[in-house]
Coordinates of C-alpha atoms in Angstrom, one line a residue:
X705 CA -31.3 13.7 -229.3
X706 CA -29.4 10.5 -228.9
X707 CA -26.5 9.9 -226.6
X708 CA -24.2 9.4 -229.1
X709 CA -25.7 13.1 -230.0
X710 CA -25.3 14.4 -226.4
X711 CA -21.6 13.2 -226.4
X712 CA -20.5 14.7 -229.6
X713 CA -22.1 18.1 -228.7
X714 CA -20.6 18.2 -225.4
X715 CA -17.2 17.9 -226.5
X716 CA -18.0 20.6 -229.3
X717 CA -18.5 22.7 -226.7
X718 CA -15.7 22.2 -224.4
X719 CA -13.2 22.9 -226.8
X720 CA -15.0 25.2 -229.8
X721 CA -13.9 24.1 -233.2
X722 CA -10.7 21.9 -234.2
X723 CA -8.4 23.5 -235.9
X724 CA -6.9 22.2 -239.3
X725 CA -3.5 21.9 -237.7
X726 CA -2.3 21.6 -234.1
X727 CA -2.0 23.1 -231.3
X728 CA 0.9 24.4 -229.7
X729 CA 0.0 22.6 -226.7
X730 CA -1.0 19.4 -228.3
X731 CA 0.9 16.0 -228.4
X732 CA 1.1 14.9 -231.9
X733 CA 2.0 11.5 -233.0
X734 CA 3.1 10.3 -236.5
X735 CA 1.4 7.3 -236.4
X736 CA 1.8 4.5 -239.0
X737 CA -2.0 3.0 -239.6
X738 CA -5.2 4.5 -239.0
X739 CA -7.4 2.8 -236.4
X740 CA -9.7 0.0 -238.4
X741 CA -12.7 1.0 -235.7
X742 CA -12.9 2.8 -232.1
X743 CA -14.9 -0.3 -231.2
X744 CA -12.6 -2.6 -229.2
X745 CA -14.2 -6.0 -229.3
X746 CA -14.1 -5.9 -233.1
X747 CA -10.7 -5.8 -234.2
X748 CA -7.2 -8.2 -233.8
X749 CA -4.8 -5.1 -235.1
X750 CA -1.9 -3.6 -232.8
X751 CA -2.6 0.1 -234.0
X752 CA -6.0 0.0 -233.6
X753 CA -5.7 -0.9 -230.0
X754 CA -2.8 1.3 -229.4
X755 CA -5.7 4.6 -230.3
X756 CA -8.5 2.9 -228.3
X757 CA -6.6 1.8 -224.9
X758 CA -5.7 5.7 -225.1
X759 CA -10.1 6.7 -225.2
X760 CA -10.7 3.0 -222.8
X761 CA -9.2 1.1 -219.8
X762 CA -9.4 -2.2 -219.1
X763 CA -9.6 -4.7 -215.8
X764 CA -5.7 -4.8 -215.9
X765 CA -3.0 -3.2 -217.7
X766 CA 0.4 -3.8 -218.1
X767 CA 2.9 -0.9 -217.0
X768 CA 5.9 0.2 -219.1
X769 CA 8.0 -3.1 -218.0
X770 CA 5.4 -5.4 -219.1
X771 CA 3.9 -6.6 -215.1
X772 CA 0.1 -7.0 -215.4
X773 CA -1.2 -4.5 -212.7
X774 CA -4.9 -3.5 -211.2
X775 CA -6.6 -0.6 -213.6
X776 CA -10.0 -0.7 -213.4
X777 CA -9.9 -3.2 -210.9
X778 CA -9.3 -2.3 -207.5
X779 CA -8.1 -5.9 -206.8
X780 CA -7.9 -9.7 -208.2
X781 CA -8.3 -12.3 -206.4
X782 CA -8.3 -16.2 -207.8
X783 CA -10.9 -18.2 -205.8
X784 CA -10.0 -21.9 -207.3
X785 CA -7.9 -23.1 -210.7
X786 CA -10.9 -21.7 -212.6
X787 CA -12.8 -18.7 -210.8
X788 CA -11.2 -15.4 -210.6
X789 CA -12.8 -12.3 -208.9
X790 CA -12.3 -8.6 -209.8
X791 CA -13.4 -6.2 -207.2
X792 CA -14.2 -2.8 -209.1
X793 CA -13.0 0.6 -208.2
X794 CA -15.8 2.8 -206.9
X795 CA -16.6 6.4 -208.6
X796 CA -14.9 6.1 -212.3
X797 CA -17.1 7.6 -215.0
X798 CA -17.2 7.2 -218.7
X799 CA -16.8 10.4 -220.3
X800 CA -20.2 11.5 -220.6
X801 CA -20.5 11.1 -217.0
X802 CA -22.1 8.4 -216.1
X803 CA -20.8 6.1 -213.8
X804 CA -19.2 2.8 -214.6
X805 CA -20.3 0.0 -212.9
X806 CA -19.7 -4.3 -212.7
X807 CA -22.7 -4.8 -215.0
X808 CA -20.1 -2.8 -217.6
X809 CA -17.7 -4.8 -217.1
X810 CA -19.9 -8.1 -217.2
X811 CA -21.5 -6.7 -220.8
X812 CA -18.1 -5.7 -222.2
X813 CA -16.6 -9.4 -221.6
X814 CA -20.0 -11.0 -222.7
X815 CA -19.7 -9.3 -226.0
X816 CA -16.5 -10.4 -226.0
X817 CA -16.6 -13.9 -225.4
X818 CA -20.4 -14.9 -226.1
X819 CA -21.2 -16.3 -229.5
X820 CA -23.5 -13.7 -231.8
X821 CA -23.3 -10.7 -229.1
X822 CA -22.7 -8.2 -231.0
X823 CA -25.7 -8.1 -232.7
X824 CA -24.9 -11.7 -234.5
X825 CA -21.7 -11.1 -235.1
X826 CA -19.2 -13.4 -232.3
X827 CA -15.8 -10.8 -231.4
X828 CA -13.1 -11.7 -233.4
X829 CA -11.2 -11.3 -229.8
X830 CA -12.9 -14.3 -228.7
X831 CA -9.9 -15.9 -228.7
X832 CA -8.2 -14.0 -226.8
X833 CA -10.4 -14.7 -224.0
X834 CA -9.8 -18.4 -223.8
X835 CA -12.2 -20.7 -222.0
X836 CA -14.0 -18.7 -220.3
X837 CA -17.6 -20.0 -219.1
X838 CA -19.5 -17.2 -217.6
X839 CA -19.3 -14.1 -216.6
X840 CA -21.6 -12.6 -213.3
X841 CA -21.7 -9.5 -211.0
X842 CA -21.5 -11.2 -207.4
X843 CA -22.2 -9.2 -204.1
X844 CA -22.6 -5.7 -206.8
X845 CA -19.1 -4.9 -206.9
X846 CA -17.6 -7.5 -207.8
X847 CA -17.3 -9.1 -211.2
X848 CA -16.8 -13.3 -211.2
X849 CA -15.1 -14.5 -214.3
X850 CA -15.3 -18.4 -214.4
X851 CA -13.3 -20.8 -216.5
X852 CA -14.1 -23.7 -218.2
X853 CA -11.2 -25.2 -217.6
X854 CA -7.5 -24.3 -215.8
X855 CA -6.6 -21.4 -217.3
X856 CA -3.2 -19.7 -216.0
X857 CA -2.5 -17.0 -218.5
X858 CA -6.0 -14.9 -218.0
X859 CA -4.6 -12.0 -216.3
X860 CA -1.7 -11.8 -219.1
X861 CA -4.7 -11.6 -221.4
X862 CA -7.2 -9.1 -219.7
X863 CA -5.1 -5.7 -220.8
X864 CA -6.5 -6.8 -223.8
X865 CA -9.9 -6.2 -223.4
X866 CA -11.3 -2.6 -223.0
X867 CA -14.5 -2.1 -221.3
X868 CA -17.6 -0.5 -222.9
X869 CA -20.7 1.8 -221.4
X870 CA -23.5 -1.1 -221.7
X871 CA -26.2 1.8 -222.3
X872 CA -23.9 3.5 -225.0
X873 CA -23.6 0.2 -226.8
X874 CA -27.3 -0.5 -226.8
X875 CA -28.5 3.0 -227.3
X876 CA -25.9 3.5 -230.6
X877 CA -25.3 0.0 -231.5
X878 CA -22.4 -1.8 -232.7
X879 CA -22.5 0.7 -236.4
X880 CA -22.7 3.8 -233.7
X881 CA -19.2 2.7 -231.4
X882 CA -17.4 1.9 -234.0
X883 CA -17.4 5.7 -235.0
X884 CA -17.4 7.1 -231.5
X885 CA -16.4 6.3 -227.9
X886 CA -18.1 6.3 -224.4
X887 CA -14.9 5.3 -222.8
X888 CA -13.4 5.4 -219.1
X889 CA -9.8 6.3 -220.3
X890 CA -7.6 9.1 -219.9
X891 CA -8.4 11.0 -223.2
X892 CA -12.0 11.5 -225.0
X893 CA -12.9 11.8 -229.0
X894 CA -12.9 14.8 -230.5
X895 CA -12.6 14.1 -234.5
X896 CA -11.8 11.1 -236.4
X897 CA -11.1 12.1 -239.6
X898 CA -10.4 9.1 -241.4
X899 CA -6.9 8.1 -243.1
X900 CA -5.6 11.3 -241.4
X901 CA -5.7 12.3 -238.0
X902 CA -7.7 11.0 -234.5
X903 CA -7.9 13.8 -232.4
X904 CA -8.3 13.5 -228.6
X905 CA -8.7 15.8 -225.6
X906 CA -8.0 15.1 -222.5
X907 CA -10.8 14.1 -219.7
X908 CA -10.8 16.1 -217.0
X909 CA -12.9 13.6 -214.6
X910 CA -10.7 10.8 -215.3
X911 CA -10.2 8.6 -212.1
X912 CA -6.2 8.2 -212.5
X913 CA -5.5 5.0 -214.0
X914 CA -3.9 2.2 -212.4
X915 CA -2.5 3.1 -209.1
X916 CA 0.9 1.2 -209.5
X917 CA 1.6 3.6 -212.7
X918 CA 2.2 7.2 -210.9
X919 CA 1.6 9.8 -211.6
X920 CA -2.2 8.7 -210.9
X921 CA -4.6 11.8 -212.1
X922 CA -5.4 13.2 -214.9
X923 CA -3.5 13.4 -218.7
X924 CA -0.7 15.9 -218.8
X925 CA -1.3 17.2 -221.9
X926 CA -4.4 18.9 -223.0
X927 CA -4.7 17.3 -226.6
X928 CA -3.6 14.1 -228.4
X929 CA -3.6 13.6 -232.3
X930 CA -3.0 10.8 -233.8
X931 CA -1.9 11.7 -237.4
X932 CA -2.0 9.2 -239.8
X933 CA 1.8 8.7 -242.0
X934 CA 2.5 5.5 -243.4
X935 CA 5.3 6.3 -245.4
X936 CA 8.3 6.0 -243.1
X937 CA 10.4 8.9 -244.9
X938 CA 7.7 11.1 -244.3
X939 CA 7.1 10.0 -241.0
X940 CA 10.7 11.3 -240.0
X941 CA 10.7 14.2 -241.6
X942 CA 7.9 15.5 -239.6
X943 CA 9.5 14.4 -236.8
X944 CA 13.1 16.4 -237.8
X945 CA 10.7 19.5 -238.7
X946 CA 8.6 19.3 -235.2
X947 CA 5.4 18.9 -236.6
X948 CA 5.0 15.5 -234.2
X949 CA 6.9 14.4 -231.2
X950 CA 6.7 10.8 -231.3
X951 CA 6.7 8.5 -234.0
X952 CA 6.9 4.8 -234.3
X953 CA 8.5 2.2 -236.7
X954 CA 11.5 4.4 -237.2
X955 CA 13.5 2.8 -239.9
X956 CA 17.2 1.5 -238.2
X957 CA 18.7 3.3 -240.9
X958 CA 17.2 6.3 -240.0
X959 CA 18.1 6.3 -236.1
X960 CA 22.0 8.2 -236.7
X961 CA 20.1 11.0 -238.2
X962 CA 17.2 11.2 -235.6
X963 CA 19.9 11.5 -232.9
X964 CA 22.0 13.4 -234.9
X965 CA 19.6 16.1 -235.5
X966 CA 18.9 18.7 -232.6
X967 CA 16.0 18.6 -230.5
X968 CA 14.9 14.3 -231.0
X969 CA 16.6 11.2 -230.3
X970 CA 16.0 8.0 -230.5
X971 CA 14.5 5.2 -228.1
X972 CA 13.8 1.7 -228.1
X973 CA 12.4 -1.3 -226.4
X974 CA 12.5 -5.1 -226.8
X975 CA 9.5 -6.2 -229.0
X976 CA 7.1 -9.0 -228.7
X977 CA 6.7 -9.2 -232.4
X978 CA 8.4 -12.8 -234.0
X979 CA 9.4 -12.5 -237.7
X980 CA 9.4 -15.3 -240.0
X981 CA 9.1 -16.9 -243.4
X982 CA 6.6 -20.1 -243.4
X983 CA 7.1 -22.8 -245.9
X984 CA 4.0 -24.5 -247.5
X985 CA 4.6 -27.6 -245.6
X986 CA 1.1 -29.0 -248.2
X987 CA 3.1 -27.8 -251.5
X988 CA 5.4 -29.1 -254.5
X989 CA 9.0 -28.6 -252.2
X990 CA 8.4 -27.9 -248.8
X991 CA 7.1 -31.2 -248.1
X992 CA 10.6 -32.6 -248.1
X993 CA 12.3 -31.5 -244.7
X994 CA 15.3 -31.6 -246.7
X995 CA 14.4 -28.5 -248.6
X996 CA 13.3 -26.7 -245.4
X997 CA 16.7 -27.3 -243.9
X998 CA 18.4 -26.1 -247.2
X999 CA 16.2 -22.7 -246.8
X1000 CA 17.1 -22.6 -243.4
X1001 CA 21.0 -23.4 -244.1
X1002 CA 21.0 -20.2 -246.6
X1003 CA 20.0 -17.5 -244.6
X1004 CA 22.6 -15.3 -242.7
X1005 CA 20.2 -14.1 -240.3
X1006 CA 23.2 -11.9 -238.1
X1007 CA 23.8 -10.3 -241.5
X1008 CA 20.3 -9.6 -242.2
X1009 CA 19.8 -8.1 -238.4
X1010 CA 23.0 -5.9 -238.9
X1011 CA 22.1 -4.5 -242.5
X1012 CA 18.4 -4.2 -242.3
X1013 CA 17.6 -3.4 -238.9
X1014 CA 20.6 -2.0 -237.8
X1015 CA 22.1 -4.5 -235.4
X1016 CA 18.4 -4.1 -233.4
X1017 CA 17.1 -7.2 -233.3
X1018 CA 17.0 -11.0 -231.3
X1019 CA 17.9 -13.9 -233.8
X1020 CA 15.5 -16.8 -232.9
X1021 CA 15.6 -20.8 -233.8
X1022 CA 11.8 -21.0 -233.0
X1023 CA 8.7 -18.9 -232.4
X1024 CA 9.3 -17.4 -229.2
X1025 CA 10.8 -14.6 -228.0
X1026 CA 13.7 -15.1 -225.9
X1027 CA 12.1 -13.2 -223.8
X1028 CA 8.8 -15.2 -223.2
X1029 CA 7.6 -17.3 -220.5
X1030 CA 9.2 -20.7 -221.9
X1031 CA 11.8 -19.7 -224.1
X1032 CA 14.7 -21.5 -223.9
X1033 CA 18.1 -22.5 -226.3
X1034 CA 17.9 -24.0 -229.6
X1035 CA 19.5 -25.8 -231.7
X1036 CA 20.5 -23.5 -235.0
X1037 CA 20.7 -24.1 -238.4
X1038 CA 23.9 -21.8 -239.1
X1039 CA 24.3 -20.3 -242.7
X1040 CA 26.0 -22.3 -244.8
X1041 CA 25.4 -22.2 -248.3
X1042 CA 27.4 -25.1 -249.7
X1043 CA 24.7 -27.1 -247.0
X1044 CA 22.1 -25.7 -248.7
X1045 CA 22.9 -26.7 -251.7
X1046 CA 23.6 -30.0 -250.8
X1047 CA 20.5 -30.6 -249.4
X1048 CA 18.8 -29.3 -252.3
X1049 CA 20.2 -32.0 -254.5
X1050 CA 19.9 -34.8 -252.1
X1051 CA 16.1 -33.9 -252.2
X1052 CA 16.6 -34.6 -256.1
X1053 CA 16.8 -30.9 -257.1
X1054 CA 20.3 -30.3 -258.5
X1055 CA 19.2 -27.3 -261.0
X1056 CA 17.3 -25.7 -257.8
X1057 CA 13.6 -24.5 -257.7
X1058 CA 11.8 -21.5 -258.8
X1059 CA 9.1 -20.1 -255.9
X1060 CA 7.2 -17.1 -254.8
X1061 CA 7.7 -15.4 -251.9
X1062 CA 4.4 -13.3 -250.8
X1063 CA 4.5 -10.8 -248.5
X1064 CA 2.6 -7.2 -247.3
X1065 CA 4.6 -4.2 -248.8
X1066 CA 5.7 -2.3 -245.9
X1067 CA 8.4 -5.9 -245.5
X1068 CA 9.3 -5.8 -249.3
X1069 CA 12.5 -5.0 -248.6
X1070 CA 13.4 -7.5 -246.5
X1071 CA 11.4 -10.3 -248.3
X1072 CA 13.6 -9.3 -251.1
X1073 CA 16.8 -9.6 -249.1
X1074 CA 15.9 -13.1 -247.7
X1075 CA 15.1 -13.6 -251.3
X1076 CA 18.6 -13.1 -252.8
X1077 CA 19.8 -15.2 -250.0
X1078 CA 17.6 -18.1 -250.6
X1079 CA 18.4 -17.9 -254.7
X1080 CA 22.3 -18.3 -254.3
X1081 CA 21.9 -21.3 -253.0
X1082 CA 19.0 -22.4 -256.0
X1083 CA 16.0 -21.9 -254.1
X1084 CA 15.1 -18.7 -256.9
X1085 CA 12.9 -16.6 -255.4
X1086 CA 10.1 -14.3 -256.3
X1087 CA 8.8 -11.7 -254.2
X1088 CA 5.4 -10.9 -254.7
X1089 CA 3.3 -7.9 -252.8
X1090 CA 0.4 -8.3 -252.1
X1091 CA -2.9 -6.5 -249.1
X1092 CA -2.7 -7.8 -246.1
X1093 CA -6.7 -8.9 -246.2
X1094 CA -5.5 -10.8 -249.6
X1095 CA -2.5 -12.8 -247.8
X1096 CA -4.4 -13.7 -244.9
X1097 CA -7.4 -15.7 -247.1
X1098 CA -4.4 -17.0 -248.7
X1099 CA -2.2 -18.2 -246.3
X1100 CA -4.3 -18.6 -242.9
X1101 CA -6.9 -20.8 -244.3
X1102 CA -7.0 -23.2 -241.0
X1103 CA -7.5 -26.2 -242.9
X1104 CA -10.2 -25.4 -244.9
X1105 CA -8.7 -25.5 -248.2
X1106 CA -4.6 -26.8 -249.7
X1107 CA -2.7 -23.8 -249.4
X1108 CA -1.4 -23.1 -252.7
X1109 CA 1.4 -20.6 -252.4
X1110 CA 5.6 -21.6 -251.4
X1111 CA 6.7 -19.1 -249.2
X1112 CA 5.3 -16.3 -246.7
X1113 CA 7.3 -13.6 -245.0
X1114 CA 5.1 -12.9 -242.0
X1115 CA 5.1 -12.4 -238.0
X1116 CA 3.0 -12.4 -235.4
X1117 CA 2.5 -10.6 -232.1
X1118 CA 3.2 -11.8 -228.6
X1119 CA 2.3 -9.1 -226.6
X1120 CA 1.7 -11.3 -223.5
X1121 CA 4.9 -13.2 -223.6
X1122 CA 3.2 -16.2 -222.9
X1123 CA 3.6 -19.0 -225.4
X1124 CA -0.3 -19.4 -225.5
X1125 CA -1.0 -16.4 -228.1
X1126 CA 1.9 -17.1 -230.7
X1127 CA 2.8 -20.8 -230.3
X1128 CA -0.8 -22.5 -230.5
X1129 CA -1.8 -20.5 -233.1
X1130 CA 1.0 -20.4 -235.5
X1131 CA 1.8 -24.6 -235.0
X1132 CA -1.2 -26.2 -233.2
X1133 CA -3.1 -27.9 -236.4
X1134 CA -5.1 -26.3 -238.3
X1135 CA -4.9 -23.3 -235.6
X1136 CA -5.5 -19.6 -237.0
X1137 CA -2.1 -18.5 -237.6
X1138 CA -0.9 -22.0 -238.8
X1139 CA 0.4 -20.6 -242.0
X1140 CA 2.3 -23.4 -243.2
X1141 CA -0.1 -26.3 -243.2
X1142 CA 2.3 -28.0 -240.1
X1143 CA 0.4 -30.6 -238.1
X1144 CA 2.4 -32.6 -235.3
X1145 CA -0.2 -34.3 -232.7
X1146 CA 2.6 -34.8 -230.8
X1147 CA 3.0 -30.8 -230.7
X1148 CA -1.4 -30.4 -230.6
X1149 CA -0.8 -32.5 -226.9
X1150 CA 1.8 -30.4 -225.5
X1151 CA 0.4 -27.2 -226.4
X1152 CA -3.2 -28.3 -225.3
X1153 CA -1.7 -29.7 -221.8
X1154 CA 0.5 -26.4 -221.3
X1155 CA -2.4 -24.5 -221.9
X1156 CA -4.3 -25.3 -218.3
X1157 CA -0.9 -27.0 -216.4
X1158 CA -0.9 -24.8 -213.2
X1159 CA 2.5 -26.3 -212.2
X1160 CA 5.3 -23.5 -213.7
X1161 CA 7.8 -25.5 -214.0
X1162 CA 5.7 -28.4 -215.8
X1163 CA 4.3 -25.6 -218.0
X1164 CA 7.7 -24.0 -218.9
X1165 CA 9.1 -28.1 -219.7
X1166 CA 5.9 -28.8 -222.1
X1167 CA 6.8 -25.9 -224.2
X1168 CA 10.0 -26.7 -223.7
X1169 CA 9.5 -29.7 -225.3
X1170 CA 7.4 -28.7 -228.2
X1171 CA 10.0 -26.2 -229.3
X1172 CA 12.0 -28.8 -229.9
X1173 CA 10.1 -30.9 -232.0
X1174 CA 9.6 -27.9 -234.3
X1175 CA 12.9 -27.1 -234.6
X1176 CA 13.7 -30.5 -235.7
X1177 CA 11.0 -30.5 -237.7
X1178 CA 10.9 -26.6 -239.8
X1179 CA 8.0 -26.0 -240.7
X1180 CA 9.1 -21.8 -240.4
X1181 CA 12.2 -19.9 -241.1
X1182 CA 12.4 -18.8 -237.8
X1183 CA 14.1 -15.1 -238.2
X1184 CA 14.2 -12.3 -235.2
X1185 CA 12.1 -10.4 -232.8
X1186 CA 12.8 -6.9 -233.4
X1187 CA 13.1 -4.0 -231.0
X1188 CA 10.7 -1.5 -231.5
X1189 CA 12.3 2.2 -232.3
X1190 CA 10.6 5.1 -231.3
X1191 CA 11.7 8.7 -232.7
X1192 CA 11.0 11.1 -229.9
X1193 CA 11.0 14.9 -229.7
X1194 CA 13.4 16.1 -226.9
X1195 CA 9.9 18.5 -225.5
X1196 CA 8.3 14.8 -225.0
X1197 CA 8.7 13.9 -220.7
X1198 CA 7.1 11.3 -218.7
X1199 CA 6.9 8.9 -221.7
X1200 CA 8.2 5.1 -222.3
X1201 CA 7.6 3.0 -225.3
X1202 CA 6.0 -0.5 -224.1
X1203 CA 7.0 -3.8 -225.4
X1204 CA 3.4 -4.4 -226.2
X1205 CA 3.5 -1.6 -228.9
X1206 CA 1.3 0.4 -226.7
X1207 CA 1.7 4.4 -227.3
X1208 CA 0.4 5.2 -223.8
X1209 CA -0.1 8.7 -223.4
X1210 CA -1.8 9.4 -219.6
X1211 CA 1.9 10.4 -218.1
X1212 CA 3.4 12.2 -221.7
X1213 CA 3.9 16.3 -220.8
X1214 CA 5.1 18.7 -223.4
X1215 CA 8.2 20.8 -222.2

């Protein structure tokens, strides 16, 4: 029998057999996406992590105020610019009982951050791990993470990485955790029925969690399910019914009627998440600035925030939150139509243009707003729908290849609020998010420089500086960071939603 086996039986017989619907006992959560694997060094989606970190912990975490504290990690110490120590916390066990130890955690960030570790396949959150050099277990305890080069944001990043049973990994392979779980977290696997529900239980020898997140012990509850709803009507329905006490993405339009009703209300937090429409800076228009400036001069963002997302959003003039490390005031290209139009002639296009807009579906709506917006002023717009996989080959093509599309109504995630993981890859030069073709060296120095400046206040000028030159420059419609809105049953205690889109469910209790 394998482990993978042992594991799966075990928890068969803890709890007997699942029922088809829940328990009155059990936490449910109307949940918008269905994880893409349980293996958390090979994935780059929000929801996916959001069902893992609840089955895994990491070095760090981040409590419900966003401050990076010790989880795994007793303590943290940095040695020089580039060496950083974690000392790790005696007696926690992965769920089939074993204990966890430092040559875990070395194996977890070596699959992470080695090319071809898992099994020829390099992480695709690499990245995410910057430039890191090695990784050793120094005096047995204590796990060494060494840097290339200055790196100041690597314990912003480390929540991000989960850490995997080395002898679960090699015994099942990277097919066998991507089904199943050996974590150290707060809840273990039960089911995962695909494209429906993950159900959890929760671990009864789990070491507490991070110390500066009381209550330390234990989950409250005895079961978690995830259950899958991607439509948002339906999503709120089950909530109004009781059939799930938290749900998340709840439509602004929908948050008088979730307060409204008795028994759930409403709750939100500032996101992390920047919205915006890139311009194909390598097409037939956009390559004028003139044109940009005309897009930017016909959007009424304030009016878009109020009607679409219910007054629940930041406006922003470029990528970052105003909330990030960084972030500072902007020049803004107000609406102003007759502008627009103006600019649109001066760039030789009296009649106006006719371009597509792509986007994913669940933003169809508000593409299509931004696109009646953009067409009074002659920029006609098209929205067209289209998979997420599809836009991405598309639009993020890093240089490989002309992008050939106008417009892309997108975001990306910030969930450090440091400028590193949304400004270097959405501007630097042929970076991974870079989806409008925009290439400034001047902007590639700055970002490179900010990226190991130890200095804060040198750091915080640099990007400072580079915001600038993009606003001048446009290569985005820079639109809002929305806040994230949470419908919540009124039995749900203990709970906060987390800027960093994490449902973390250790400290939720059931009245």
């Amino acid at each position: 029998m394998t482990t993978l086996q042992r594991l799966l039986l075990a928890s068969a017989m803890a709890i007997g057999p699942v029922a088809t619907g829940a328990h009155a006992a059990d936490l449910v959560v109307g949940f918008t996406l269905d994880a893409d694997t349980l293996d958390p060094a090979n994935h780059r989606k929000r929801e996916t992590e959001t069902i893992i970190r609840n089955l895994y912990d990491g070095l760090l975490t981040r409590d419900a105020n966003m401050v990076v504290v010790p989880e795994i990690a007793e303590s943290m110490t940095q040695v020089s610019p580039t060496v950083y120590d974690f000392k790790i916390r005696a007696g926690i066990k992965f769920h089939d009982g074993s204990l966890m130890t430092a040559e875990d955690v070395k194996f977890t960030l070596d699959r992470v951050t080695v090319e071809g570790a898992m099994e020829g396949q390099t992480s695709p959150r690499a990245s995410l791990m910057g430039p890191v050099a090695s990784v050793e277990v120094v005096g047995g305890d204590t796990v060494r993470i060494t840097l290339k080069e200055p790196w100041p944001i690597l314990p912003a990043m480390l929540p991000n990485q989960q850490i995997v049973s080395k002898a679960f990994v090699e015994a099942n392979g990277s097919q066998g955790i991507a089904t199943s779980e050996n974590g150290t977290g707060p809840f273990r696997l039960v089911e995962w029925r695909k494209g429906e529900s993950v159900i959890l239980e929760r671990f009864a020898d789990y070491y507490g969690g991070a110390t500066d997140i009381a209550p330390v012990g234990p989950a409250c509850v005895d079961r978690v399910i995830f259950k899958i709803i991607p439509e948002s009507a339906s999503r709120v329905a089950a909530l109004l019914a009781g059939d799930v006490h938290i749900i998340n993405e709840l439509p602004a339009f929908s948050m008088a009627q979730v307060n409204a009703n008795a028994g759930t209300h409403v709750m939100t937090v500032n996101g992390t998440r920047s919205f915006f429409v890139a311009m194909n800076l390598e097409g037939e228009y956009f390559d004028d600035p003139r044109v940009r400036q005309a897009a930017a001069h016909a959007i009424d963002k304030n009016l878009l925030i109020d009607k679409i997302l219910g007054g629940n959003a930041a406006p922003i003039d470029g990528i970052l939150s105003p909330d990030a490390f960084g972030a500072s005031e902007l020049p803004s290209y107000g609406y102003d139509p007759e502008m627009a139009k103006k600019l649109l002639a001066d760039a030789g296009f009296p009649n106006g243009i006719d371009i597509v807009m792509d986007t994913e579906g669940a933003f169809k709506d508000t593409a299509e707003a931004i696109a009646s917006l953009l067409t009074k002023v002659g920029i006609r717009t098209t929205v067209a729908v289209g998979e997420s996989a599809q836009l991405t080959a598309k639009w993020r093509v890093q240089g490989k290849a002309p992008k050939t599309g106008d417009m892309y109504f997108s975001s990306w995630g910030n969930g450090s609020l440091d400028p590193f993981d949304i400004f270097t890859p959405t501007h630097r030069t042929n970076d991974r998010g870079n989806s409008a073709g925009y290439a400034n060296p001047a902007v590639d120095a700055l970002l490179d420089a900010a990226a190991t400046e130890l200095d804060v206040a040198k750091r915080a000028g640099m990007y400072r500086e580079a915001e600038l030159l993009i606003n001048a420059d446009l290569p985005y419609l820079y639109l809002w960071v929305p806040q994230d809105i949470y419908g919540v049953s009124d039995r749900v205690s203990g709970w906060q939603p987390s800027a960093d889109s994490r449902i973390n469910l250790h400290d939720a209790c059931l009245k």
